[in-house]
Amino acid sequence: MENFREVKAGKKSFKKDYVAIMLWFVGKAIQAASAVDEDVKKEFAALPDYFTFSLGVMPDGPHMVVGKTRKGIVQYIGWDPEGRDIDLKMKIKNIEAAMLLFTFQESTAIATARNRMIVDGEVPHACAVVRILDTVEVYLLPKIIAKLAVKRYPVWSSGRKYAGRIMVYIRTILGF
Amino acid sequence: MDLPEYYEFCCRVKIIAGHDALERIPGALASLNARKPMVVTDRGVSGAGLIDIVTDAIKGGVVIGAIADDVPPDSDLRVVNRLANAYREQGCDSLIAVGGGSVMDTAKGVNIVVSEKADDLMKFSGANALKKALKPLVAIPTTAGTGSEVTLVAVIKDHEKHRKMAFVSYFLLPDVSIIDPRMTLTLPPAITAATGMDALSHAVEAYTCLAKNPLSDAHALAAIDLISANLVNVTKNPGDRNGRLAMANAATLAGMAFSNSMVGMVHTIGHSVGSVCGVPHGACMAIVLPYGLEYNKHKNGHLSAELLLPLAGAKAYAETPKNERTEKVIALIRQMNQELHDATGGRHARFFNEVTDREGRPMLPEAKLPDIARAALSDGSIFYNPEELDYDDFLMVLEAAWEGKPLDKSRIKKG
Amino acid sequence: MFLPNHYEFACPVKTNSGNRALEHLPVELDALNARKPLVITGKDTAGKGLVDVLINAFRDSGITIGVFDGVHTSPDLILIRELFRIYRDGGYDAVIALGGGPAVDTAKTLNIAVSGEPEDIETSAGENLIKKPLKPLVYVPTLSGTGYETSRYAFFGSNMYASHFLMPDLVVIDPRMTVPEDAKTTAATALVALTQAAEVYVSPGKNPLTDSYAYTAISFIMENLVTVINNPQDKKGRLSLANAHCMAGCAFSNAAPGIAHALGKAAGDACGVSHGLCMGILLPYVLERYLSLSGYHIADLLLPLTGFDVYAGTAEEKRTQKAVETIYDLQKELFKVSGGAIPRTLKDANVSKNILKDIAVKAAGGASTGLDSDGCLAVLEQAWEGR
């Protein structure tokens, strides 16, 4: 029929790749910060054994999965949540919303306030994970950008600010 | 009018409000193709004679399939399943929930079970797990109020497995909500005051926190206007039907506002006080509300300032210089607490160290404040608060609210 | 504030507004249990490239969408039959109406057919004859519309449909869709909304919920209409106007239509002038007429018209007059900023003086606001002459 067509929506490859890289980085950085930072250590210690959470984009990725292992060590588990037992799933509704988050146009708090995410899991765990994410973003990002990503930029000792940041970066890149 | 970068607003509940709103229920059910409702309520409500009022108003137009009045103060999975069985056995086709938050949550839970023929309610927990409309649900709030007659959330506790299941879905919204002053006519003054301040805190936080949007703003302003004109009066004159109708409207309006714009630190702290010390929700909100505005003033003071219009009226608003309005709002809320304290013979507490149970025993010892501060870290409403709060910040606010002193502004860490 | 002794209110519309709002559609459709939407729009909207933006918003969702972009200004049942066939054969389960006017009327009428049987199109015409919910309907506004889009009304051929079940489940207001229009179109759409909202806000039958939607709509229009016509690049202003347009329809669906609405529509029909422009001309004259009837809350209108500070700063006994003056001022501003394109009087709008009586008779018959045809004629004559 004239004036009618059926369209299968395409892909957003570049944006998906960008978000995938950011998620990988953040996942690795959480692993690193859990070894370096006292606050992050405390947050994870208060979470249940084997606690696993994912942050990803609907409908089918990219994702990052982080979890506590048997020994209580925190590890970046991978990019594929398939088949895993995940306690807390933070799902960003679409790739555009993920771009707003990972280009720091919307902070985690603002993105939540603007209904960009669905959180499946227990609220106290979600609060802890957001605090962990905030701390990791302060480590990873220069202050001028981190201030866009978190609600209140923390006041840290210079040891934490400088030495801590270097340690998180090294561990993130080298993966331990 | 502030237009946010992005917002969502939804309130699909049909509202029937008035002095004879209950009588409209059979017609409302009929238009939803329902004729045989199950009434869900608790002993408090039935004991106050409210169920008789409801059944008298509707029995000419519907066949009441069952009345379940044993909903506990805390929603319980076992009760949900038991009620669902009763629903099925009696061949009911709709639900009427008469009561406060726990009754509403239970009724919503029962609705999921009977509509989805669910044997495991857990399968439907989380957000967006429901895919289609449930059975017709009519909500009749009996306080003014929690606003849970217009929220899309239900929380059901599984006491056996020690977990709380949260359900979030637009399909949980009642089809109809009835605002009828007969339902709150016999509310004792202290409860009137506490639930009224709960409604006020919903409206104020919806207007001043991060998820604020134009439609919830309008609902919130209307709620605050009605509360400031009626709450103290209705506490002093419980039989004032027009005042009761006004407060019931206000509570629903505030419920619509906050269910779309969420709440902030006042609820974070209030929930935690409630869960650690069992202090009733409304009482906590009343006490913490002015502190929330003080703490957040550097972030949202310009918004709180606007609330002076509905709180104090046009003349006072015009006569107050712009830069003094926020402080005036905070003072007015404290003044409201004082008036309610006086009107309830001291039962309505102005600060935490005044909170007592029915026998006059203090409910909130100072030693519990650290526990409460710790509990506050796990409450999701903090996401929507304009300013960050860590353990130390929570403790600072709790200490001030305990003593009844204003916040020390120099101790507020600004983000 | 005014609280009626009894009222009823329902608004099934969910509003999503702002940056990247369209991209939420896959999740929103899923929440409505829909997976394959059919987009219906007109050639003029399609010609602006808006359809492509909408399609792109579905990228990465795995969803297939159908697009029909041939709705013209007077769609007929032949179109509905073809769309019915497409919808059923293609396994579609939701309709997205893009742009206002005929596209939405078509979408709503189609929705009646696909939610039941095609015969329902005839049997459902009239007041409240649709008895159960329809399939999911989404409305994506531009800056051009009739004011009925989010409302409970649809008009198709000679049929009028009125039912809350016709209201869209979801409205998606995205700045990429609210592209600038010419001054007259922008004003016409906004003035319908202003008239709908203002009449509901002052009416004796108002309630706190109609107030909330109307208040927001009026505020947005007063703060943005003139500035947007002056500077069409004002993205936030345009988004605000689109918000107002949607909210006014919601308020309007919960109250009886007012006389300015009825007169504006009748005048527009009689002379081929847009309804909105006629309503905008008539509104202040009608408000003045309402002063002589009881139960109208015109002083309240000052609050959304001018904002907190001016309202509070105006003495109570002067608010009614100031409210009406504000609307006359708006007319002057619109006339100025559009270089005279937006008419201030019915004479400017090329409405012929000798058909005013017919318009009055027609309008008085339809509305239920206690104004007879003589009263209507008086208003029309005043609005024709101007001040």
Short mmCIF file of C-alpha atoms in Angstrom, two decimals, chain B residues 9-226:
data_model
loop_
_atom_site.label_atom_id
_atom_site.label_comp_id
_atom_site.label_asym_id
_atom_site.label_seq_id
_atom_site.Cartn_x
_atom_site.Cartn_y
_atom_site.Cartn_z
CA PHE B 9 4.07 11.94 35.23
CA CYS B 10 1.28 9.43 35.46
CA CYS B 11 -1.79 9.11 37.61
CA ARG B 12 -4.32 6.80 36.05
CA VAL B 13 -6.52 6.51 39.14
CA LYS B 14 -10.08 7.75 38.74
CA ILE B 15 -10.99 9.99 41.65
CA ILE B 16 -14.49 10.22 43.10
CA ALA B 17 -14.64 12.79 45.87
CA GLY B 18 -17.46 14.14 47.96
CA HIS B 19 -19.78 13.74 50.91
CA ASP B 20 -21.50 10.80 49.25
CA ALA B 21 -18.65 9.38 47.23
CA LEU B 22 -19.09 5.91 48.74
CA GLU B 23 -22.52 5.60 47.16
CA ARG B 24 -20.90 5.90 43.73
CA ILE B 25 -18.89 2.71 44.16
CA PRO B 26 -21.44 0.28 42.67
CA GLY B 27 -21.64 2.41 39.53
CA ALA B 28 -17.87 2.61 39.29
CA LEU B 29 -17.55 -1.15 39.69
CA ALA B 30 -20.29 -1.76 37.13
CA SER B 31 -18.45 0.32 34.54
CA LEU B 32 -15.46 -1.93 35.20
CA ASN B 33 -17.73 -4.96 34.69
CA ALA B 34 -17.53 -5.98 38.35
CA ARG B 35 -20.33 -6.90 40.70
CA LYS B 36 -18.96 -9.02 43.53
CA PRO B 37 -16.16 -7.29 45.43
CA MET B 38 -14.08 -8.57 48.29
CA VAL B 39 -13.53 -5.97 50.99
CA VAL B 40 -10.01 -5.91 52.45
CA THR B 41 -9.41 -4.00 55.66
CA ASP B 42 -8.02 -4.24 59.19
CA ARG B 43 -9.50 -4.52 62.69
CA GLY B 44 -8.83 -0.89 63.45
CA VAL B 45 -10.97 0.25 60.54
CA SER B 46 -13.77 -2.23 61.14
CA GLY B 47 -13.64 -1.52 64.86
CA ALA B 48 -14.21 2.15 64.15
CA GLY B 49 -17.42 1.25 62.35
CA LEU B 50 -16.13 2.36 58.96
CA ILE B 51 -16.78 -0.94 57.21
CA ASP B 52 -20.43 -0.74 58.22
CA ILE B 53 -20.62 2.71 56.67
CA VAL B 54 -19.07 1.39 53.45
CA THR B 55 -21.26 -1.71 53.24
CA ASP B 56 -24.39 0.31 53.99
CA ALA B 57 -23.51 2.66 51.15
CA ILE B 58 -22.87 -0.04 48.56
CA LYS B 59 -24.96 -3.08 49.40
CA GLY B 60 -27.84 -1.98 47.24
CA GLY B 61 -25.69 -2.02 44.12
CA VAL B 62 -23.24 -4.91 44.58
CA VAL B 63 -23.03 -8.31 46.20
CA ILE B 64 -20.28 -8.25 48.79
CA GLY B 65 -18.45 -11.53 48.21
CA ALA B 66 -16.30 -11.46 51.32
CA ILE B 67 -15.01 -9.14 54.00
CA ALA B 68 -11.47 -9.74 55.28
CA ASP B 69 -10.62 -7.49 58.20
CA ASP B 70 -7.56 -9.21 59.57
CA VAL B 71 -4.82 -7.45 57.63
CA PRO B 72 -1.92 -6.92 60.06
CA PRO B 73 -0.24 -3.54 60.56
CA ASP B 74 2.63 -4.80 58.43
CA SER B 75 1.78 -6.39 55.10
CA ASP B 76 2.38 -10.14 55.17
CA LEU B 77 2.73 -12.67 52.38
CA ARG B 78 0.79 -15.33 54.25
CA VAL B 79 -2.15 -12.97 54.68
CA VAL B 80 -2.00 -12.10 50.99
CA ASN B 81 -2.18 -15.75 50.00
CA ARG B 82 -4.95 -16.50 52.47
CA LEU B 83 -7.03 -13.58 51.23
CA ALA B 84 -6.45 -14.61 47.63
CA ASN B 85 -7.85 -18.04 48.46
CA ALA B 86 -10.90 -16.49 50.09
CA TYR B 87 -11.37 -14.31 46.99
CA ARG B 88 -11.36 -17.34 44.73
CA GLU B 89 -13.58 -19.42 46.99
CA GLN B 90 -16.25 -16.74 47.11
CA GLY B 91 -16.08 -16.12 43.36
CA CYS B 92 -15.23 -12.45 43.76
CA ASP B 93 -14.42 -10.31 40.76
CA SER B 94 -13.00 -7.15 42.29
CA LEU B 95 -11.42 -5.72 45.42
CA ILE B 96 -12.31 -2.85 47.71
CA ALA B 97 -9.48 -1.79 50.03
CA VAL B 98 -10.51 0.25 53.05
CA GLY B 99 -7.68 1.48 55.22
CA GLY B 100 -4.17 2.85 55.30
CA GLY B 101 -0.86 1.87 53.73
CA SER B 102 -0.70 -1.75 54.87
CA VAL B 103 -4.26 -2.51 53.76
CA MET B 104 -3.60 -0.93 50.36
CA ASP B 105 -0.37 -2.90 49.92
CA THR B 106 -2.10 -6.13 50.91
CA ALA B 107 -4.97 -5.52 48.53
CA LYS B 108 -2.52 -4.79 45.70
CA GLY B 109 -0.67 -8.00 46.54
CA VAL B 110 -3.90 -10.00 46.56
CA ASN B 111 -4.78 -8.43 43.22
CA ILE B 112 -1.54 -9.68 41.66
CA VAL B 113 -2.13 -13.20 42.98
CA VAL B 114 -5.72 -13.48 41.81
CA SER B 115 -5.21 -11.73 38.47
CA GLU B 116 -2.06 -13.53 37.44
CA LYS B 117 -3.11 -16.81 39.11
CA ALA B 118 0.26 -16.64 40.78
CA ASP B 119 1.50 -19.31 43.10
CA ASP B 120 4.70 -17.41 43.77
CA LEU B 121 4.26 -13.71 44.27
CA MET B 122 8.02 -13.22 44.14
CA LYS B 123 7.96 -13.80 40.37
CA PHE B 124 6.19 -10.49 39.93
CA SER B 125 8.39 -8.41 42.17
CA GLY B 126 10.56 -5.60 40.92
CA ALA B 127 9.70 -3.02 38.34
CA ASN B 128 7.53 -3.60 35.28
CA ALA B 129 6.98 -7.29 35.97
CA LEU B 130 3.22 -6.96 35.41
CA LYS B 131 2.16 -6.90 31.78
CA LYS B 132 -1.54 -6.38 31.86
CA ALA B 133 -4.35 -4.88 33.89
CA LEU B 134 -5.34 -6.58 37.13
CA LYS B 135 -8.83 -7.07 38.56
CA PRO B 136 -10.73 -3.90 39.42
CA LEU B 137 -9.52 -2.33 42.65
CA VAL B 138 -11.33 0.44 44.52
CA ALA B 139 -9.25 2.19 47.18
CA ILE B 140 -10.89 3.95 50.12
CA PRO B 141 -8.29 5.64 52.31
CA THR B 142 -9.14 6.02 55.99
CA THR B 143 -6.42 8.46 56.93
CA ALA B 144 -5.44 11.78 55.35
CA GLY B 145 -2.96 10.39 54.79
CA THR B 146 -0.41 8.21 53.28
CA GLY B 147 -1.45 8.73 49.67
CA SER B 148 -1.02 4.99 49.03
CA GLU B 149 -4.37 4.97 47.23
CA VAL B 150 -2.58 6.60 44.30
CA THR B 151 0.87 5.01 44.39
CA LEU B 152 2.16 2.37 42.00
CA VAL B 153 4.15 0.60 44.67
CA ALA B 154 3.31 -2.25 47.02
CA VAL B 155 5.61 -3.71 49.64
CA ILE B 156 4.85 -7.17 50.99
CA LYS B 157 6.94 -8.77 53.72
CA ASP B 158 7.81 -12.42 53.59
CA HIS B 159 8.34 -13.14 57.28
CA GLU B 160 9.38 -16.73 56.68
CA LYS B 161 12.21 -15.86 54.33
CA HIS B 162 12.94 -12.52 56.04
CA ARG B 163 12.72 -10.41 52.95
CA LYS B 164 10.71 -7.47 51.71
CA MET B 165 9.27 -7.75 48.23
CA ALA B 166 8.71 -4.50 46.40
CA PHE B 167 6.36 -4.33 43.42
CA VAL B 168 6.40 -1.35 41.11
CA SER B 169 3.98 -1.11 38.22
CA TYR B 170 1.38 1.25 36.82
CA PHE B 171 -0.95 -1.75 36.80
CA LEU B 172 -0.92 -1.68 40.61
CA LEU B 173 -2.67 1.66 40.69
CA PRO B 174 -6.24 1.34 41.93
CA ASP B 175 -8.85 1.87 39.24
CA VAL B 176 -10.83 4.17 41.49
CA SER B 177 -10.03 6.04 44.66
CA ILE B 178 -12.85 7.28 46.90
CA ILE B 179 -12.41 10.49 48.87
CA ASP B 180 -15.23 10.55 51.40
CA PRO B 181 -15.05 12.54 54.67
CA ARG B 182 -17.02 9.87 56.54
CA MET B 183 -13.87 7.73 56.45
CA THR B 184 -11.81 10.15 58.50
CA LEU B 185 -14.51 11.70 60.63
CA THR B 186 -13.60 9.67 63.70
CA LEU B 187 -9.82 9.92 63.41
CA PRO B 188 -8.49 10.93 66.82
CA PRO B 189 -6.70 14.31 66.95
CA ALA B 190 -3.18 12.94 67.32
CA ILE B 191 -3.57 10.70 64.27
CA THR B 192 -5.27 13.49 62.34
CA ALA B 193 -2.27 15.69 63.05
CA ALA B 194 0.34 13.07 62.24
CA THR B 195 -1.25 11.89 58.99
CA GLY B 196 -1.90 15.46 57.94
CA MET B 197 1.75 16.34 58.40
CA ASP B 198 2.65 13.19 56.48
CA ALA B 199 0.62 14.54 53.58
CA LEU B 200 2.32 17.93 53.93
CA SER B 201 5.75 16.35 53.84
CA HIS B 202 4.83 14.45 50.68
CA ALA B 203 3.77 17.65 48.97
CA VAL B 204 6.74 19.69 50.18
CA GLU B 205 9.32 17.08 49.25
CA ALA B 206 7.72 16.44 45.87
CA TYR B 207 7.99 20.20 45.18
CA THR B 208 11.58 20.60 46.35
CA CYS B 209 13.48 17.45 45.40
CA LEU B 210 15.31 16.29 42.30
CA ALA B 211 12.48 14.61 40.41
CA LYS B 212 10.22 17.63 40.63
CA ASN B 213 8.01 18.22 37.58
CA PRO B 214 5.32 20.72 36.55
CA LEU B 215 2.30 18.48 37.07
CA SER B 216 3.33 17.17 40.45
CA ASP B 217 4.19 20.76 41.40
CA ALA B 218 0.63 21.84 40.67
CA HIS B 219 -0.80 18.94 42.68
CA ALA B 220 1.60 19.68 45.55
CA LEU B 221 0.69 23.36 45.69
CA ALA B 222 -3.00 22.49 45.86
CA ALA B 223 -2.33 19.99 48.64
CA ILE B 224 -0.31 22.47 50.68
CA ASP B 225 -2.98 25.12 50.25
CA LEU B 226 -5.67 22.76 51.57
#
